Short mmCIF file of C-alpha atoms in Angstrom, two decimals:
data_model
loop_
_atom_site.label_atom_id
_atom_site.label_comp_id
_atom_site.label_asym_id
_atom_site.label_seq_id
_atom_site.Cartn_x
_atom_site.Cartn_y
_atom_site.Cartn_z
CA GLU A 1 -7.79 15.09 -18.37
CA PHE A 2 -8.51 12.13 -15.95
CA LYS A 3 -6.18 10.93 -13.33
CA LEU A 4 -6.30 7.18 -12.44
CA SER A 5 -4.57 5.59 -9.50
CA VAL A 6 -4.34 2.03 -8.23
CA SER A 7 -6.95 2.73 -5.44
CA ARG A 8 -9.25 4.10 -8.08
CA ILE A 9 -8.99 1.16 -10.27
CA GLU A 10 -9.22 -1.37 -7.58
CA THR A 11 -12.36 0.41 -5.93
CA TYR A 12 -13.96 0.32 -9.33
CA LEU A 13 -13.07 -3.40 -9.87
CA GLU A 14 -14.34 -4.53 -6.19
CA CYS A 15 -17.68 -2.58 -6.24
CA PRO A 16 -18.63 0.14 -8.88
CA ARG A 17 -21.15 1.56 -6.54
CA ARG A 18 -18.68 2.08 -3.93
CA TYR A 19 -16.38 4.00 -6.45
CA PHE A 20 -19.49 6.08 -7.40
CA TYR A 21 -20.10 7.08 -3.68
CA ASN A 22 -16.35 7.72 -3.12
CA TYR A 23 -15.39 9.49 -6.13
CA GLU A 24 -18.42 10.95 -7.81
CA THR A 25 -20.30 12.29 -4.75
CA ARG A 26 -19.61 14.67 -1.90
CA LEU A 27 -20.66 12.02 0.65
CA PRO A 28 -18.45 12.21 3.60
CA LYS A 29 -15.29 9.86 3.92
CA LEU A 30 -15.08 7.65 7.01
CA THR A 31 -12.27 5.53 8.43
CA ASP A 32 -11.67 2.73 10.88
CA TYR A 33 -8.79 1.70 12.99
CA PRO A 34 -6.88 -0.34 10.34
CA ARG A 35 -6.98 2.21 7.84
CA LEU A 36 -6.26 5.19 10.24
CA ALA A 37 -3.30 3.32 11.66
CA GLY A 38 -1.96 2.35 8.22
CA ILE A 39 -2.03 6.05 7.22
CA GLU A 40 -0.30 7.36 10.46
CA ILE A 41 2.38 4.61 10.20
CA HIS A 42 3.29 5.61 6.81
CA ARG A 43 3.53 9.32 7.78
CA HIS A 44 5.49 8.43 10.84
CA ILE A 45 7.98 6.43 8.95
CA ARG A 46 8.35 9.23 6.42
CA LEU A 47 9.16 11.57 9.26
CA LEU A 48 11.92 9.24 10.30
CA HIS A 49 13.86 10.02 6.96
CA ARG A 50 13.39 13.85 7.15
CA LYS A 51 16.72 15.54 7.58
CA SER A 52 17.32 16.71 11.21
CA LYS A 53 19.70 19.56 12.49
CA HIS A 54 22.32 17.05 13.61
CA PRO A 55 23.95 14.25 11.50
CA GLN A 56 22.08 10.99 12.54
CA PRO A 57 20.34 8.31 10.75
CA PHE A 58 16.94 8.97 11.64
CA TYR A 59 15.00 12.31 12.50
CA PHE A 60 14.70 11.28 16.23
CA GLU A 61 17.74 10.85 18.10
CA THR A 62 16.79 7.59 20.00
CA LYS A 63 14.29 4.75 19.60
CA GLU A 64 12.49 5.74 22.59
CA LYS A 65 11.79 9.29 21.15
CA ASN A 66 10.69 7.48 17.97
CA ILE A 67 8.14 5.44 19.98
CA ASN A 68 6.94 8.28 22.13
CA ALA A 69 6.29 10.40 18.92
CA TRP A 70 4.28 7.68 17.58
CA ILE A 71 1.97 7.40 20.52
CA PHE A 72 1.45 11.29 20.39
CA ARG A 73 0.79 11.00 16.64
CA TRP A 74 -1.61 8.10 17.23
CA GLN A 75 -3.51 9.91 20.01
CA ARG A 76 -3.71 13.15 17.89
CA ALA A 77 -5.05 11.25 14.88
CA LEU A 78 -7.76 9.47 16.99
CA LYS A 79 -8.79 12.74 18.63
CA LYS A 80 -9.09 14.52 15.10
CA ALA A 81 -11.18 11.63 13.66
CA LYS A 82 -13.43 11.60 16.44
CA GLU A 83 -14.12 15.27 16.22
CA GLN A 84 -14.78 15.06 12.63
CA LYS A 85 -16.97 12.23 13.18
CA LYS A 86 -15.06 10.14 10.70
CA LEU A 87 -14.22 7.11 12.85
CA GLN A 88 -16.54 4.06 12.57
CA PHE A 89 -17.00 1.63 15.17
CA GLU A 90 -15.36 3.44 18.21
CA ASP A 91 -13.71 0.87 20.53
CA ALA A 92 -11.32 1.56 23.43
CA PHE A 93 -9.64 -1.89 23.15
CA LEU A 94 -8.98 -1.47 19.43
CA GLU A 95 -7.32 2.06 20.13
CA LYS A 96 -4.86 0.44 22.53
CA ARG A 97 -4.41 -2.49 20.14
CA TYR A 98 -3.37 -0.34 17.19
CA GLN A 99 -1.39 1.99 19.30
CA ARG A 100 0.42 -1.19 20.15
CA ILE A 101 0.86 -2.48 16.59
CA GLY A 102 2.08 1.07 15.73
CA ILE A 103 4.73 0.71 18.40
CA ILE A 104 5.93 -2.66 17.00
CA CYS A 105 5.96 -1.32 13.47
CA VAL A 106 8.05 1.81 14.09
CA ALA A 107 10.33 0.05 16.46
CA ARG A 108 11.20 -2.85 14.09
CA TYR A 109 11.68 -0.45 11.31
CA TRP A 110 13.98 1.55 13.45
CA ASN A 111 16.17 -1.65 14.28
CA SER A 112 16.11 -3.13 10.78
CA ASN A 113 17.04 0.19 9.05
CA LEU A 114 19.21 1.99 11.42
CA LYS A 115 22.48 0.84 9.80
CA LEU A 116 21.11 0.74 6.25
CA PRO A 117 21.81 3.58 3.66
CA PRO A 118 18.61 5.93 3.42
CA PRO A 119 16.11 5.41 0.70
CA LEU A 120 16.99 7.37 -2.61
CA GLN A 121 13.15 8.42 -2.58
CA VAL A 122 10.55 8.37 0.04
CA GLU A 123 6.80 9.17 -0.82
CA HIS A 124 7.81 10.22 -4.33
CA TYR A 125 4.92 11.19 -6.70
CA TYR A 126 4.74 9.72 -10.35
CA GLU A 127 2.52 10.19 -13.19
CA THR A 128 2.62 9.30 -16.83
CA PRO A 129 0.09 9.26 -19.78
CA ALA A 130 -1.60 5.90 -20.13
CA ALA A 131 -4.18 7.17 -23.05
CA PRO A 132 -4.69 10.34 -24.73
CA TRP A 133 -6.67 11.84 -22.06
CA ILE A 134 -5.75 9.59 -18.97
CA LYS A 135 -2.97 10.01 -16.65
CA LEU A 136 -1.81 7.15 -14.37
CA ILE A 137 -0.58 8.28 -10.95
CA GLY A 138 1.07 6.81 -8.16
CA TYR A 139 3.18 7.40 -4.85
CA LEU A 140 6.31 5.26 -4.15
CA ASP A 141 6.80 4.60 -0.54
CA GLN A 142 10.49 4.23 -0.92
CA LEU A 143 12.98 3.67 -3.72
CA ARG A 144 16.09 1.90 -2.47
CA GLY A 145 19.39 1.15 -4.26
CA VAL A 146 20.54 -2.55 -4.24
CA SER A 147 23.85 -4.42 -4.81
CA LEU A 148 24.84 -6.37 -7.95
CA ASP A 149 25.05 -9.48 -5.29
CA TYR A 150 21.42 -8.71 -4.32
CA ILE A 151 20.34 -8.67 -7.91
CA ALA A 152 22.20 -11.81 -8.81
CA LYS A 153 20.32 -13.43 -5.86
CA HIS A 154 16.70 -12.25 -6.74
CA ARG A 155 17.17 -11.97 -10.55
CA PRO A 156 19.96 -14.00 -11.66
CA GLU A 157 19.01 -13.62 -15.29
CA LEU A 158 19.68 -9.84 -15.12
CA VAL A 159 23.64 -10.15 -14.54
CA LYS A 160 25.61 -11.06 -17.28
CA ASN A 161 29.43 -11.10 -17.05
CA GLY A 162 29.23 -9.13 -13.64
CA GLU A 163 27.11 -6.40 -15.21
CA LEU A 164 23.56 -5.58 -14.90
CA ALA A 165 21.41 -5.78 -18.11
CA PRO A 166 20.48 -2.83 -20.21
CA GLY A 167 17.16 -1.47 -19.39
CA TYR A 168 17.40 -1.91 -15.60
CA ASP A 169 18.08 0.25 -12.74
CA PRO A 170 19.70 -1.12 -9.72
CA VAL A 171 16.92 -0.22 -7.48
CA VAL A 172 13.68 -1.69 -5.87
CA ILE A 173 10.55 -0.24 -5.10
CA VAL A 174 9.64 -0.76 -1.52
CA ASP A 175 6.03 -0.71 -0.43
CA LEU A 176 5.39 -0.52 3.36
CA LYS A 177 2.59 -2.72 4.82
CA SER A 178 1.13 -2.61 8.41
CA GLY A 179 -1.66 -5.20 8.15
CA ALA A 180 -1.63 -8.43 9.78
CA HIS A 181 -1.52 -10.53 6.52
CA ASP A 182 1.86 -11.51 5.09
CA TYR A 183 2.99 -14.02 2.62
CA SER A 184 5.13 -16.47 4.89
CA LEU A 185 4.66 -20.11 4.22
CA THR A 186 4.08 -21.92 7.56
CA LYS A 187 5.95 -24.86 8.63
CA ARG A 188 3.07 -27.04 8.22
CA GLN A 189 2.65 -25.62 4.70
CA LEU A 190 6.13 -26.21 3.80
CA GLU A 191 6.11 -29.91 4.97
CA ASN A 192 2.47 -30.78 3.64
CA GLN A 193 1.75 -28.82 0.68
CA ASN A 194 2.92 -29.50 -2.74
CA ILE A 195 4.46 -26.73 -4.83
CA CYS A 196 1.24 -25.94 -6.46
CA GLU A 197 -0.53 -25.43 -3.18
CA GLN A 198 2.26 -22.90 -1.95
CA VAL A 199 2.02 -21.06 -5.13
CA ARG A 200 -1.50 -20.26 -4.24
CA GLN A 201 -0.51 -18.77 -1.00
CA GLN A 202 1.47 -16.08 -2.73
CA PHE A 203 -0.23 -15.80 -6.01
CA ASP A 204 -1.65 -12.41 -5.43
CA LEU A 205 1.99 -11.06 -4.42
CA HIS A 206 3.13 -11.70 -7.96
CA GLU A 207 -0.05 -10.49 -9.76
CA HIS A 208 -1.21 -7.58 -7.57
CA LEU A 209 -1.81 -4.34 -9.57
CA GLN A 210 0.06 -2.12 -7.13
CA ALA A 211 3.46 -3.53 -8.01
CA THR A 212 2.55 -3.50 -11.73
CA VAL A 213 1.34 0.15 -11.53
CA LEU A 214 4.43 1.33 -9.69
CA THR A 215 6.88 -0.49 -11.93
CA PHE A 216 4.92 0.99 -14.93
CA LEU A 217 5.29 4.57 -13.61
CA TYR A 218 9.01 4.21 -12.74
CA GLU A 219 9.76 2.84 -16.16
CA LYS A 220 8.01 5.31 -18.16
CA THR A 221 9.50 8.17 -16.00
CA THR A 222 13.08 6.99 -16.02
CA GLY A 223 13.20 4.86 -19.24
CA LYS A 224 14.32 1.81 -17.14
CA LYS A 225 12.74 -0.86 -15.08
CA PRO A 226 13.53 -1.31 -11.32
CA ILE A 227 14.86 -4.81 -10.70
CA GLY A 228 11.92 -5.78 -8.44
CA PHE A 229 9.29 -4.57 -5.94
CA VAL A 230 9.65 -5.40 -2.13
CA TRP A 231 6.43 -6.01 0.06
CA TYR A 232 7.74 -4.77 3.21
CA HIS A 233 5.68 -6.26 6.15
CA LEU A 234 6.30 -3.98 9.09
CA ARG A 235 4.88 -5.81 12.02
CA SER A 236 7.41 -8.69 11.32
CA GLY A 237 10.12 -6.99 9.54
CA LYS A 238 9.82 -9.64 6.80
CA THR A 239 10.24 -8.63 3.23
CA PHE A 240 8.81 -10.42 0.11
CA PHE A 241 10.41 -9.81 -3.33
CA THR A 242 8.50 -9.78 -6.62
CA TYR A 243 8.92 -8.10 -9.98
CA ARG A 244 6.90 -7.10 -13.20
CA GLU A 245 8.04 -7.49 -16.78
CA ASP A 246 6.08 -6.26 -20.06
CA PRO A 247 3.69 -9.18 -20.37
CA ASP A 248 2.18 -8.10 -16.97
CA TYR A 249 1.34 -4.88 -18.20
CA ALA A 250 -1.37 -6.56 -20.29
CA THR A 251 -3.37 -7.00 -16.99
CA LEU A 252 -2.92 -3.35 -16.21
CA TYR A 253 -4.01 -2.12 -19.80
CA GLY A 254 -7.11 -4.40 -19.49
CA ASP A 255 -8.01 -2.97 -16.03
CA ILE A 256 -7.76 0.53 -17.07
CA HIS A 257 -9.58 0.10 -20.18
CA HIS A 258 -12.55 -1.65 -18.28
CA SER A 259 -12.66 0.81 -15.65
CA ILE A 260 -12.51 3.96 -17.86
CA GLU A 261 -15.10 2.62 -20.39
CA ASN A 262 -17.51 1.93 -17.54
CA ILE A 263 -17.00 5.12 -15.61
CA THR A 264 -17.53 7.34 -18.54
CA ALA A 265 -20.70 5.17 -19.28
CA GLU A 266 -21.78 5.93 -15.80
CA SER A 267 -22.09 2.31 -15.03
CA PHE A 268 -21.97 1.82 -11.31
CA PRO A 269 -23.88 -1.32 -10.18
CA LYS A 270 -23.71 -2.68 -6.75
CA HIS A 271 -21.48 -5.66 -5.93
CA ILE A 272 -22.60 -7.08 -2.87
CA GLY A 273 -20.35 -9.35 -0.71
CA SER A 274 -18.64 -9.72 2.78
CA ARG A 275 -16.77 -6.40 2.33
CA CYS A 276 -19.99 -4.50 2.67
CA LYS A 277 -20.20 -4.75 6.51
CA ASN A 278 -17.03 -2.53 6.64
CA CYS A 279 -17.90 -0.26 3.78
CA ASP A 280 -18.08 3.59 4.48
CA PHE A 281 -21.27 3.93 2.16
CA LEU A 282 -23.46 1.13 3.69
CA VAL A 283 -26.29 3.54 4.61
CA PRO A 284 -26.62 5.37 1.17
CA CYS A 285 -26.16 2.00 -0.59
CA ARG A 286 -29.36 0.77 1.03
CA GLU A 287 -31.00 3.67 -0.80
CA ASP A 288 -34.81 4.04 0.05
CA SER A 289 -35.25 0.60 1.66
CA TYR A 290 -35.48 -0.55 5.38
CA PHE A 291 -32.59 -2.24 7.04
CA ILE A 292 -33.68 -5.59 8.26
CA LEU A 293 -32.36 -7.84 11.16
CA VAL A 294 -33.30 -11.35 11.15
#
């Protein structure tokens, strides 16, 4: 039995050789400040929704304690990564910068979600067969219930006579993102670009494999589709809505079949590009050749 995740599929599609080093060997796994901060911010927000001894919205009593706990978490994660020699490109400025980014993320999450109902699920694991010997797996950051008014605004075609169409659950999958990029259209873009140019800015939001995989997993597990997928940009507090339907699964099946067929054939060619400069496996990828500076 072979378990396939979004990260495995995307890694193979981006660079088969990187997939080989990451999943087929015992080479040490490294990290950098953006990845380390992303993992720790996710863990911290998961902790916010842990039940506490006293009835309160979040695990911590106050926003200040929430921020202080994040600072402690970040310093502990940095220390551990350095002790294990997993942190690439050590930089005191970046350590402070990503500590600050984490503060912004957890503080804005606190402000935006303090009065909202809690998620129905947090960091929930799903798996489903994708082929006779392949299981597709994934984690939902959050699953949240939504009102009929919300559905009517974002998916009006799903509301008939005041009722949700059969085959759908009144929920959205929420995926937390801590990176710098979001899908906002700037004032200049809105004023100077035509609709086709604007669509290009958000194309990958509505095609990205992650939303497709998580929607597929939820549907195969529950028998119903979520009404959508929310890309939650933690730095700004903005959310971006998208959804997937059956035709989107064709892309997923194609990616699964392409990846599996080539992995089982042990086809791991290099795919050289600008991403190489940040790759964990740059040294083994050079193999027996010298490094050159010109």
